[in-house]
Amino acid sequence: KKQIVNIYINLGSVLIEQGMPGLGLDYYKAGLECCTDTTFDIMRARLNNNIGIVYAEGKMLDKAESYFQKSLQTNLRRNNHYNLAINYRNLTQLYTLTGQYHKALKAAQSSIDHIDGTVHPDQLAAIRIQQGILYTDLKQYDIAMQRFLSALAQYQELNDTPGIIDTYMQMSQTYLRRNLPDSAIAVASRALRLASDSRRDEDRKDLLLTLSEVHVQKKDYFQANRLRTMSMELEDSLRNEESRLRLSNWNEIGSGILSGRDFETHHTSFGTAAIVLM
């Protein structure tokens, strides 16, 4: 029975990855129906968390919170620190998006309390970024920058290029909010070079858009329009490539080429910060 539930989880994840959240949700809920007693607690927590993500990405935030809370209660009962850190991190993002800043701050600290920084330093850096975004929304810019710099130091120590790029991106947005366009350009340009060198086109698209916004603030509308056009062209290219890859992946799945290992983990996001599947 546990193997069947695991198959439901994997099928749900791959369908969501292929852009079919409705079908993915059906498999998650089918798996949940099979979790009939406490021996399924870990899987039940996973499924409730992942269902919450589907609703969050569909902007049904009340439903998302309900499922995140169900997952949280199960993990509290099991004292599962790793998954509790994920639960609180997801709730931090949810509360930030809904403007519940006091609850977001509390959830962020709870996530940190459950992270073993020696084992999962990347998780600690990620929640620091979420705290920085939260403090930026609260216009507490100095505290926000402290959180970003702490995350940046951690990601640099780990040599985590995606994390470094994300941190620079958030820092540039904070400088933009503070009406410091030159600082925003310096940080965003640094991130853009990293994204180009590592061929992270999705990040390049977002950074070009950020730089466009900065140049609007500087009233350099010609450069702003040029950068926005470059971002839009890159977005079109990425969309075409994504369609091609989805078709290719489904052909491989139909041929039995992909293995279960490919579907063991899946990460997704809504808003500006990562929401993490279990």
PDB file of C-alpha atoms in Angstrom:
ATOM      1  CA  LYS A   1       0.000   0.000   0.000  1.00  0.00           C
ATOM      2  CA  LYS A   2       2.868   2.372   0.752  1.00  0.00           C
ATOM      3  CA  GLN A   3       4.345   1.617  -2.658  1.00  0.00           C
ATOM      4  CA  ILE A   4       1.018   2.562  -4.250  1.00  0.00           C
ATOM      5  CA  VAL A   5       0.968   5.858  -2.315  1.00  0.00           C
ATOM      6  CA  ASN A   6       4.540   6.549  -3.442  1.00  0.00           C
ATOM      7  CA  ILE A   7       3.501   5.961  -7.058  1.00  0.00           C
ATOM      8  CA  TYR A   8       0.643   8.454  -6.612  1.00  0.00           C
ATOM      9  CA  ILE A   9       3.105  11.023  -5.243  1.00  0.00           C
ATOM     10  CA  ASN A  10       5.502  10.497  -8.149  1.00  0.00           C
ATOM     11  CA  LEU A  11       2.731  10.621 -10.759  1.00  0.00           C
ATOM     12  CA  GLY A  12       1.334  13.791  -9.200  1.00  0.00           C
ATOM     13  CA  SER A  13       4.754  15.445  -9.224  1.00  0.00           C
ATOM     14  CA  VAL A  14       5.543  14.609 -12.835  1.00  0.00           C
ATOM     15  CA  LEU A  15       2.117  15.764 -14.063  1.00  0.00           C
ATOM     16  CA  ILE A  16       2.575  19.089 -12.281  1.00  0.00           C
ATOM     17  CA  GLU A  17       6.071  19.353 -13.749  1.00  0.00           C
ATOM     18  CA  GLN A  18       4.522  18.818 -17.193  1.00  0.00           C
ATOM     19  CA  GLY A  19       2.064  21.668 -16.640  1.00  0.00           C
ATOM     20  CA  MET A  20      -1.036  19.675 -15.631  1.00  0.00           C
ATOM     21  CA  PRO A  21      -1.711  20.634 -12.001  1.00  0.00           C
ATOM     22  CA  GLY A  22      -5.332  19.447 -12.070  1.00  0.00           C
ATOM     23  CA  LEU A  23      -4.328  15.884 -12.916  1.00  0.00           C
ATOM     24  CA  GLY A  24      -1.444  16.037 -10.473  1.00  0.00           C
ATOM     25  CA  LEU A  25      -3.834  17.115  -7.726  1.00  0.00           C
ATOM     26  CA  ASP A  26      -6.091  14.142  -8.489  1.00  0.00           C
ATOM     27  CA  TYR A  27      -3.199  11.737  -7.907  1.00  0.00           C
ATOM     28  CA  TYR A  28      -2.134  13.501  -4.710  1.00  0.00           C
ATOM     29  CA  LYS A  29      -5.685  13.246  -3.345  1.00  0.00           C
ATOM     30  CA  ALA A  30      -5.922   9.592  -4.388  1.00  0.00           C
ATOM     31  CA  GLY A  31      -2.722   8.963  -2.434  1.00  0.00           C
ATOM     32  CA  LEU A  32      -4.157  10.808   0.562  1.00  0.00           C
ATOM     33  CA  GLU A  33      -7.205   8.528   0.588  1.00  0.00           C
ATOM     34  CA  CYS A  34      -4.880   5.540   0.938  1.00  0.00           C
ATOM     35  CA  CYS A  35      -3.240   6.980   4.081  1.00  0.00           C
ATOM     36  CA  THR A  36      -5.607   5.291   6.500  1.00  0.00           C
ATOM     37  CA  ASP A  37      -3.608   5.172   9.761  1.00  0.00           C
ATOM     38  CA  THR A  38      -0.602   6.663  11.561  1.00  0.00           C
ATOM     39  CA  THR A  39       1.872   4.391   9.764  1.00  0.00           C
ATOM     40  CA  PHE A  40       1.292   6.659   6.735  1.00  0.00           C
ATOM     41  CA  ASP A  41       2.059   9.883   8.639  1.00  0.00           C
ATOM     42  CA  ILE A  42       5.198  10.777   6.685  1.00  0.00           C
ATOM     43  CA  MET A  43       3.437  10.264   3.358  1.00  0.00           C
ATOM     44  CA  ARG A  44       0.301  12.066   4.587  1.00  0.00           C
ATOM     45  CA  ALA A  45       2.409  15.088   5.563  1.00  0.00           C
ATOM     46  CA  ARG A  46       4.128  15.021   2.172  1.00  0.00           C
ATOM     47  CA  LEU A  47       0.858  14.876   0.281  1.00  0.00           C
ATOM     48  CA  ASN A  48      -0.831  17.627   2.288  1.00  0.00           C
ATOM     49  CA  ASN A  49       2.197  19.876   1.754  1.00  0.00           C
ATOM     50  CA  ASN A  50       2.266  19.190  -1.973  1.00  0.00           C
ATOM     51  CA  ILE A  51      -1.497  19.710  -2.348  1.00  0.00           C
ATOM     52  CA  GLY A  52      -1.018  23.038  -0.593  1.00  0.00           C
ATOM     53  CA  ILE A  53       1.536  23.990  -3.249  1.00  0.00           C
ATOM     54  CA  VAL A  54      -0.901  23.242  -6.083  1.00  0.00           C
ATOM     55  CA  TYR A  55      -3.524  25.479  -4.489  1.00  0.00           C
ATOM     56  CA  ALA A  56      -0.943  28.185  -3.747  1.00  0.00           C
ATOM     57  CA  GLU A  57       0.197  28.287  -7.356  1.00  0.00           C
ATOM     58  CA  GLY A  58      -3.468  28.472  -8.369  1.00  0.00           C
ATOM     59  CA  LYS A  59      -3.842  31.545  -6.093  1.00  0.00           C
ATOM     60  CA  MET A  60      -6.296  29.660  -3.820  1.00  0.00           C
ATOM     61  CA  LEU A  61      -4.348  30.759  -0.775  1.00  0.00           C
ATOM     62  CA  ASP A  62      -6.910  29.890   1.919  1.00  0.00           C
ATOM     63  CA  LYS A  63      -7.011  26.287   0.725  1.00  0.00           C
ATOM     64  CA  ALA A  64      -3.221  26.262   0.459  1.00  0.00           C
ATOM     65  CA  GLU A  65      -2.858  27.355   4.084  1.00  0.00           C
ATOM     66  CA  SER A  66      -5.315  24.665   5.208  1.00  0.00           C
ATOM     67  CA  TYR A  67      -3.227  21.895   3.639  1.00  0.00           C
ATOM     68  CA  PHE A  68       0.088  23.378   4.809  1.00  0.00           C
ATOM     69  CA  GLN A  69      -1.312  23.412   8.346  1.00  0.00           C
ATOM     70  CA  LYS A  70      -2.415  19.770   8.086  1.00  0.00           C
ATOM     71  CA  SER A  71       1.100  18.816   7.014  1.00  0.00           C
ATOM     72  CA  LEU A  72       2.559  20.913   9.825  1.00  0.00           C
ATOM     73  CA  GLN A  73       0.413  19.250  12.502  1.00  0.00           C
ATOM     74  CA  THR A  74       1.459  15.778  11.344  1.00  0.00           C
ATOM     75  CA  ASN A  75       5.143  16.711  11.355  1.00  0.00           C
ATOM     76  CA  LEU A  76       4.800  18.308  14.808  1.00  0.00           C
ATOM     77  CA  ARG A  77       3.341  15.056  16.099  1.00  0.00           C
ATOM     78  CA  ARG A  78       6.213  13.100  14.545  1.00  0.00           C
ATOM     79  CA  ASN A  79       8.809  15.716  15.599  1.00  0.00           C
ATOM     80  CA  ASN A  80      10.209  15.687  12.051  1.00  0.00           C
ATOM     81  CA  HIS A  81      12.511  18.717  12.118  1.00  0.00           C
ATOM     82  CA  TYR A  82      13.550  18.599   8.464  1.00  0.00           C
ATOM     83  CA  ASN A  83       9.958  18.630   7.198  1.00  0.00           C
ATOM     84  CA  LEU A  84       8.886  21.153   9.836  1.00  0.00           C
ATOM     85  CA  ALA A  85      11.488  23.563   8.458  1.00  0.00           C
ATOM     86  CA  ILE A  86       9.882  23.140   5.017  1.00  0.00           C
ATOM     87  CA  ASN A  87       6.368  23.625   6.442  1.00  0.00           C
ATOM     88  CA  TYR A  88       7.285  26.865   8.178  1.00  0.00           C
ATOM     89  CA  ARG A  89       9.223  28.093   5.150  1.00  0.00           C
ATOM     90  CA  ASN A  90       6.183  27.561   2.917  1.00  0.00           C
ATOM     91  CA  LEU A  91       3.944  29.320   5.433  1.00  0.00           C
ATOM     92  CA  THR A  92       6.409  32.224   5.560  1.00  0.00           C
ATOM     93  CA  GLN A  93       5.988  32.753   1.830  1.00  0.00           C
ATOM     94  CA  LEU A  94       2.216  32.345   2.010  1.00  0.00           C
ATOM     95  CA  TYR A  95       1.825  34.869   4.838  1.00  0.00           C
ATOM     96  CA  THR A  96       4.150  37.318   3.096  1.00  0.00           C
ATOM     97  CA  LEU A  97       2.041  37.196  -0.066  1.00  0.00           C
ATOM     98  CA  THR A  98      -1.161  37.760   1.910  1.00  0.00           C
ATOM     99  CA  GLY A  99       0.313  40.670   3.877  1.00  0.00           C
ATOM    100  CA  GLN A 100       0.252  38.844   7.222  1.00  0.00           C
ATOM    101  CA  TYR A 101       3.722  40.069   8.135  1.00  0.00           C
ATOM    102  CA  HIS A 102       3.641  39.281  11.849  1.00  0.00           C
ATOM    103  CA  LYS A 103       2.707  35.661  11.123  1.00  0.00           C
ATOM    104  CA  ALA A 104       5.323  35.515   8.356  1.00  0.00           C
ATOM    105  CA  LEU A 105       8.086  36.676  10.703  1.00  0.00           C
ATOM    106  CA  LYS A 106       7.054  34.103  13.282  1.00  0.00           C
ATOM    107  CA  ALA A 107       6.929  31.298  10.706  1.00  0.00           C
ATOM    108  CA  ALA A 108      10.366  32.264   9.343  1.00  0.00           C
ATOM    109  CA  GLN A 109      11.914  32.090  12.803  1.00  0.00           C
ATOM    110  CA  SER A 110      10.216  28.730  13.423  1.00  0.00           C
ATOM    111  CA  SER A 111      11.726  27.416  10.192  1.00  0.00           C
ATOM    112  CA  ILE A 112      15.192  28.522  11.318  1.00  0.00           C
ATOM    113  CA  ASP A 113      14.645  26.856  14.706  1.00  0.00           C
ATOM    114  CA  HIS A 114      14.145  23.496  12.977  1.00  0.00           C
ATOM    115  CA  ILE A 115      17.064  23.719  10.513  1.00  0.00           C
ATOM    116  CA  ASP A 116      20.340  22.012  11.291  1.00  0.00           C
ATOM    117  CA  GLY A 117      22.659  24.536   9.670  1.00  0.00           C
ATOM    118  CA  THR A 118      25.593  22.131   9.652  1.00  0.00           C
ATOM    119  CA  VAL A 119      23.609  19.545   7.659  1.00  0.00           C
ATOM    120  CA  HIS A 120      21.397  21.821   5.536  1.00  0.00           C
ATOM    121  CA  PRO A 121      23.177  25.195   5.227  1.00  0.00           C
ATOM    122  CA  ASP A 122      21.395  25.816   1.910  1.00  0.00           C
ATOM    123  CA  GLN A 123      18.022  25.724   3.687  1.00  0.00           C
ATOM    124  CA  LEU A 124      19.253  28.255   6.207  1.00  0.00           C
ATOM    125  CA  ALA A 125      20.379  30.566   3.402  1.00  0.00           C
ATOM    126  CA  ALA A 126      17.039  30.172   1.622  1.00  0.00           C
ATOM    127  CA  ILE A 127      14.996  31.211   4.656  1.00  0.00           C
ATOM    128  CA  ARG A 128      17.329  34.181   5.154  1.00  0.00           C
ATOM    129  CA  ILE A 129      16.389  35.336   1.662  1.00  0.00           C
ATOM    130  CA  GLN A 130      12.708  34.982   2.531  1.00  0.00           C
ATOM    131  CA  GLN A 131      13.295  37.058   5.650  1.00  0.00           C
ATOM    132  CA  GLY A 132      15.030  39.690   3.509  1.00  0.00           C
ATOM    133  CA  ILE A 133      12.068  39.859   1.124  1.00  0.00           C
ATOM    134  CA  LEU A 134       9.726  40.157   4.098  1.00  0.00           C
ATOM    135  CA  TYR A 135      11.707  42.977   5.700  1.00  0.00           C
ATOM    136  CA  THR A 136      11.863  44.748   2.330  1.00  0.00           C
ATOM    137  CA  ASP A 137       8.050  44.635   2.171  1.00  0.00           C
ATOM    138  CA  LEU A 138       8.028  46.105   5.683  1.00  0.00           C
ATOM    139  CA  LYS A 139      10.432  48.856   4.468  1.00  0.00           C
ATOM    140  CA  GLN A 140      13.002  47.788   7.053  1.00  0.00           C
ATOM    141  CA  TYR A 141      15.699  47.897   4.406  1.00  0.00           C
ATOM    142  CA  ASP A 142      18.794  47.712   6.625  1.00  0.00           C
ATOM    143  CA  ILE A 143      17.567  44.516   8.299  1.00  0.00           C
ATOM    144  CA  ALA A 144      16.617  43.113   4.885  1.00  0.00           C
ATOM    145  CA  MET A 145      20.122  43.750   3.568  1.00  0.00           C
ATOM    146  CA  GLN A 146      21.647  42.037   6.626  1.00  0.00           C
ATOM    147  CA  ARG A 147      19.613  38.920   5.848  1.00  0.00           C
ATOM    148  CA  PHE A 148      20.617  38.998   2.174  1.00  0.00           C
ATOM    149  CA  LEU A 149      24.302  39.404   2.989  1.00  0.00           C
ATOM    150  CA  SER A 150      24.111  36.497   5.438  1.00  0.00           C
ATOM    151  CA  ALA A 151      22.523  34.316   2.737  1.00  0.00           C
ATOM    152  CA  LEU A 152      25.076  35.481   0.161  1.00  0.00           C
ATOM    153  CA  ALA A 153      28.003  34.525   2.411  1.00  0.00           C
ATOM    154  CA  GLN A 154      26.480  31.080   2.936  1.00  0.00           C
ATOM    155  CA  TYR A 155      25.864  30.480  -0.766  1.00  0.00           C
ATOM    156  CA  GLN A 156      29.375  31.678  -1.650  1.00  0.00           C
ATOM    157  CA  GLU A 157      30.845  29.251   0.871  1.00  0.00           C
ATOM    158  CA  LEU A 158      28.805  26.458  -0.730  1.00  0.00           C
ATOM    159  CA  ASN A 159      29.761  27.662  -4.236  1.00  0.00           C
ATOM    160  CA  ASP A 160      26.005  27.603  -4.975  1.00  0.00           C
ATOM    161  CA  THR A 161      25.664  29.683  -8.153  1.00  0.00           C
ATOM    162  CA  PRO A 162      21.820  29.640  -8.342  1.00  0.00           C
ATOM    163  CA  GLY A 163      21.653  30.758  -4.709  1.00  0.00           C
ATOM    164  CA  ILE A 164      24.169  33.554  -5.308  1.00  0.00           C
ATOM    165  CA  ILE A 165      22.220  34.772  -8.350  1.00  0.00           C
ATOM    166  CA  ASP A 166      18.932  34.708  -6.437  1.00  0.00           C
ATOM    167  CA  THR A 167      20.448  36.675  -3.553  1.00  0.00           C
ATOM    168  CA  TYR A 168      21.848  39.339  -5.879  1.00  0.00           C
ATOM    169  CA  MET A 169      18.474  39.528  -7.612  1.00  0.00           C
ATOM    170  CA  GLN A 170      16.645  40.170  -4.344  1.00  0.00           C
ATOM    171  CA  MET A 171      19.262  42.702  -3.251  1.00  0.00           C
ATOM    172  CA  SER A 172      18.801  44.614  -6.507  1.00  0.00           C
ATOM    173  CA  GLN A 173      15.034  44.702  -5.952  1.00  0.00           C
ATOM    174  CA  THR A 174      15.596  46.103  -2.460  1.00  0.00           C
ATOM    175  CA  TYR A 175      17.944  48.802  -3.795  1.00  0.00           C
ATOM    176  CA  LEU A 176      15.282  49.614  -6.382  1.00  0.00           C
ATOM    177  CA  ARG A 177      12.675  50.011  -3.635  1.00  0.00           C
ATOM    178  CA  ARG A 178      15.089  52.335  -1.787  1.00  0.00           C
ATOM    179  CA  ASN A 179      15.520  54.501  -4.894  1.00  0.00           C
ATOM    180  CA  LEU A 180      19.197  53.577  -5.177  1.00  0.00           C
ATOM    181  CA  PRO A 181      19.346  52.750  -8.905  1.00  0.00           C
ATOM    182  CA  ASP A 182      23.148  52.755  -9.225  1.00  0.00           C
ATOM    183  CA  SER A 183      23.506  50.159  -6.459  1.00  0.00           C
ATOM    184  CA  ALA A 184      20.685  48.129  -8.032  1.00  0.00           C
ATOM    185  CA  ILE A 185      22.446  48.178 -11.426  1.00  0.00           C
ATOM    186  CA  ALA A 186      25.782  47.115  -9.909  1.00  0.00           C
ATOM    187  CA  VAL A 187      24.294  44.102  -8.103  1.00  0.00           C
ATOM    188  CA  ALA A 188      21.935  43.051 -10.912  1.00  0.00           C
ATOM    189  CA  SER A 189      24.764  43.297 -13.481  1.00  0.00           C
ATOM    190  CA  ARG A 190      26.921  41.043 -11.315  1.00  0.00           C
ATOM    191  CA  ALA A 191      24.077  38.523 -11.173  1.00  0.00           C
ATOM    192  CA  LEU A 192      23.499  38.804 -14.928  1.00  0.00           C
ATOM    193  CA  ARG A 193      27.142  37.932 -15.642  1.00  0.00           C
ATOM    194  CA  LEU A 194      26.875  34.866 -13.406  1.00  0.00           C
ATOM    195  CA  ALA A 195      23.598  33.816 -15.033  1.00  0.00           C
ATOM    196  CA  SER A 196      25.096  34.201 -18.511  1.00  0.00           C
ATOM    197  CA  ASP A 197      28.247  32.268 -17.615  1.00  0.00           C
ATOM    198  CA  SER A 198      26.194  29.420 -16.118  1.00  0.00           C
ATOM    199  CA  ARG A 199      23.577  29.529 -18.918  1.00  0.00           C
ATOM    200  CA  ARG A 200      20.683  30.151 -16.524  1.00  0.00           C
ATOM    201  CA  ASP A 201      18.354  31.728 -19.063  1.00  0.00           C
ATOM    202  CA  GLU A 202      15.342  31.950 -16.732  1.00  0.00           C
ATOM    203  CA  ASP A 203      17.409  34.051 -14.333  1.00  0.00           C
ATOM    204  CA  ARG A 204      18.747  36.132 -17.223  1.00  0.00           C
ATOM    205  CA  LYS A 205      15.173  36.923 -18.288  1.00  0.00           C
ATOM    206  CA  ASP A 206      14.231  38.125 -14.785  1.00  0.00           C
ATOM    207  CA  LEU A 207      17.437  40.118 -14.371  1.00  0.00           C
ATOM    208  CA  LEU A 208      16.982  41.890 -17.698  1.00  0.00           C
ATOM    209  CA  LEU A 209      13.508  42.888 -16.532  1.00  0.00           C
ATOM    210  CA  THR A 210      14.889  44.140 -13.208  1.00  0.00           C
ATOM    211  CA  LEU A 211      17.531  46.192 -15.013  1.00  0.00           C
ATOM    212  CA  SER A 212      14.790  47.605 -17.231  1.00  0.00           C
ATOM    213  CA  GLU A 213      12.887  48.739 -14.123  1.00  0.00           C
ATOM    214  CA  VAL A 214      16.040  50.347 -12.751  1.00  0.00           C
ATOM    215  CA  HIS A 215      16.586  52.329 -15.948  1.00  0.00           C
ATOM    216  CA  VAL A 216      12.968  53.514 -15.809  1.00  0.00           C
ATOM    217  CA  GLN A 217      13.780  54.877 -12.353  1.00  0.00           C
ATOM    218  CA  LYS A 218      16.819  56.617 -13.854  1.00  0.00           C
ATOM    219  CA  LYS A 219      14.539  57.983 -16.633  1.00  0.00           C
ATOM    220  CA  ASP A 220      16.710  56.272 -19.262  1.00  0.00           C
ATOM    221  CA  TYR A 221      13.680  55.043 -21.198  1.00  0.00           C
ATOM    222  CA  PHE A 222      15.556  53.997 -24.345  1.00  0.00           C
ATOM    223  CA  GLN A 223      17.776  51.588 -22.378  1.00  0.00           C
ATOM    224  CA  ALA A 224      14.794  50.429 -20.298  1.00  0.00           C
ATOM    225  CA  ASN A 225      12.829  49.558 -23.437  1.00  0.00           C
ATOM    226  CA  ARG A 226      15.828  47.765 -24.979  1.00  0.00           C
ATOM    227  CA  LEU A 227      16.311  45.597 -21.883  1.00  0.00           C
ATOM    228  CA  ARG A 228      12.587  44.825 -21.618  1.00  0.00           C
ATOM    229  CA  THR A 229      12.532  43.761 -25.275  1.00  0.00           C
ATOM    230  CA  MET A 230      15.528  41.473 -24.672  1.00  0.00           C
ATOM    231  CA  SER A 231      13.732  39.937 -21.672  1.00  0.00           C
ATOM    232  CA  MET A 232      10.544  39.347 -23.690  1.00  0.00           C
ATOM    233  CA  GLU A 233      12.479  37.755 -26.562  1.00  0.00           C
ATOM    234  CA  LEU A 234      14.234  35.442 -24.111  1.00  0.00           C
ATOM    235  CA  GLU A 235      10.893  34.556 -22.507  1.00  0.00           C
ATOM    236  CA  ASP A 236       9.471  33.570 -25.910  1.00  0.00           C
ATOM    237  CA  SER A 237      12.530  31.422 -26.572  1.00  0.00           C
ATOM    238  CA  LEU A 238      12.213  29.724 -23.165  1.00  0.00           C
ATOM    239  CA  ARG A 239       8.511  29.055 -23.696  1.00  0.00           C
ATOM    240  CA  ASN A 240       9.190  27.366 -27.032  1.00  0.00           C
ATOM    241  CA  GLU A 241      11.986  25.277 -25.510  1.00  0.00           C
ATOM    242  CA  GLU A 242       9.749  24.284 -22.580  1.00  0.00           C
ATOM    243  CA  SER A 243       7.037  23.079 -24.968  1.00  0.00           C
ATOM    244  CA  ARG A 244       9.582  21.032 -26.882  1.00  0.00           C
ATOM    245  CA  LEU A 245      10.992  19.488 -23.701  1.00  0.00           C
ATOM    246  CA  ARG A 246       7.549  18.615 -22.367  1.00  0.00           C
ATOM    247  CA  LEU A 247       6.696  16.785 -25.575  1.00  0.00           C
ATOM    248  CA  SER A 248      10.049  15.013 -25.488  1.00  0.00           C
ATOM    249  CA  ASN A 249       9.600  14.029 -21.821  1.00  0.00           C
ATOM    250  CA  TRP A 250       6.166  12.573 -22.452  1.00  0.00           C
ATOM    251  CA  ASN A 251       7.515  10.533 -25.356  1.00  0.00           C
ATOM    252  CA  GLU A 252      10.237   9.191 -23.055  1.00  0.00           C
ATOM    253  CA  ILE A 253       7.742   8.407 -20.303  1.00  0.00           C
ATOM    254  CA  GLY A 254       5.530   6.558 -22.806  1.00  0.00           C
ATOM    255  CA  SER A 255       8.543   4.549 -23.912  1.00  0.00           C
ATOM    256  CA  GLY A 256       9.497   3.695 -20.322  1.00  0.00           C
ATOM    257  CA  ILE A 257      12.855   5.480 -20.609  1.00  0.00           C
ATOM    258  CA  LEU A 258      12.600   7.557 -17.433  1.00  0.00           C
ATOM    259  CA  SER A 259      12.957   5.799 -14.087  1.00  0.00           C
ATOM    260  CA  GLY A 260      11.205   6.403 -10.779  1.00  0.00           C
ATOM    261  CA  ARG A 261      14.352   8.105  -9.494  1.00  0.00           C
ATOM    262  CA  ASP A 262      13.629  11.046 -11.817  1.00  0.00           C
ATOM    263  CA  PHE A 263      10.451  11.789  -9.878  1.00  0.00           C
ATOM    264  CA  GLU A 264      11.662  11.457  -6.285  1.00  0.00           C
ATOM    265  CA  THR A 265      12.068  15.185  -5.763  1.00  0.00           C
ATOM    266  CA  HIS A 266      10.388  18.163  -7.306  1.00  0.00           C
ATOM    267  CA  HIS A 267      10.619  21.837  -6.443  1.00  0.00           C
ATOM    268  CA  THR A 268       8.281  24.583  -7.525  1.00  0.00           C
ATOM    269  CA  SER A 269       7.546  28.139  -6.622  1.00  0.00           C
ATOM    270  CA  PHE A 270       5.001  30.877  -6.603  1.00  0.00           C
ATOM    271  CA  GLY A 271       5.604  34.536  -5.930  1.00  0.00           C
ATOM    272  CA  THR A 272       9.252  35.364  -5.431  1.00  0.00           C
ATOM    273  CA  ALA A 273      10.510  32.655  -3.153  1.00  0.00           C
ATOM    274  CA  ALA A 274      10.672  28.901  -3.419  1.00  0.00           C
ATOM    275  CA  ILE A 275       7.831  26.767  -2.130  1.00  0.00           C
ATOM    276  CA  VAL A 276       9.237  23.318  -1.529  1.00  0.00           C
ATOM    277  CA  LEU A 277       7.630  19.964  -2.205  1.00  0.00           C
ATOM    278  CA  MET A 278       8.384  17.106   0.164  1.00  0.00           C
TER     279      MET A 278
END
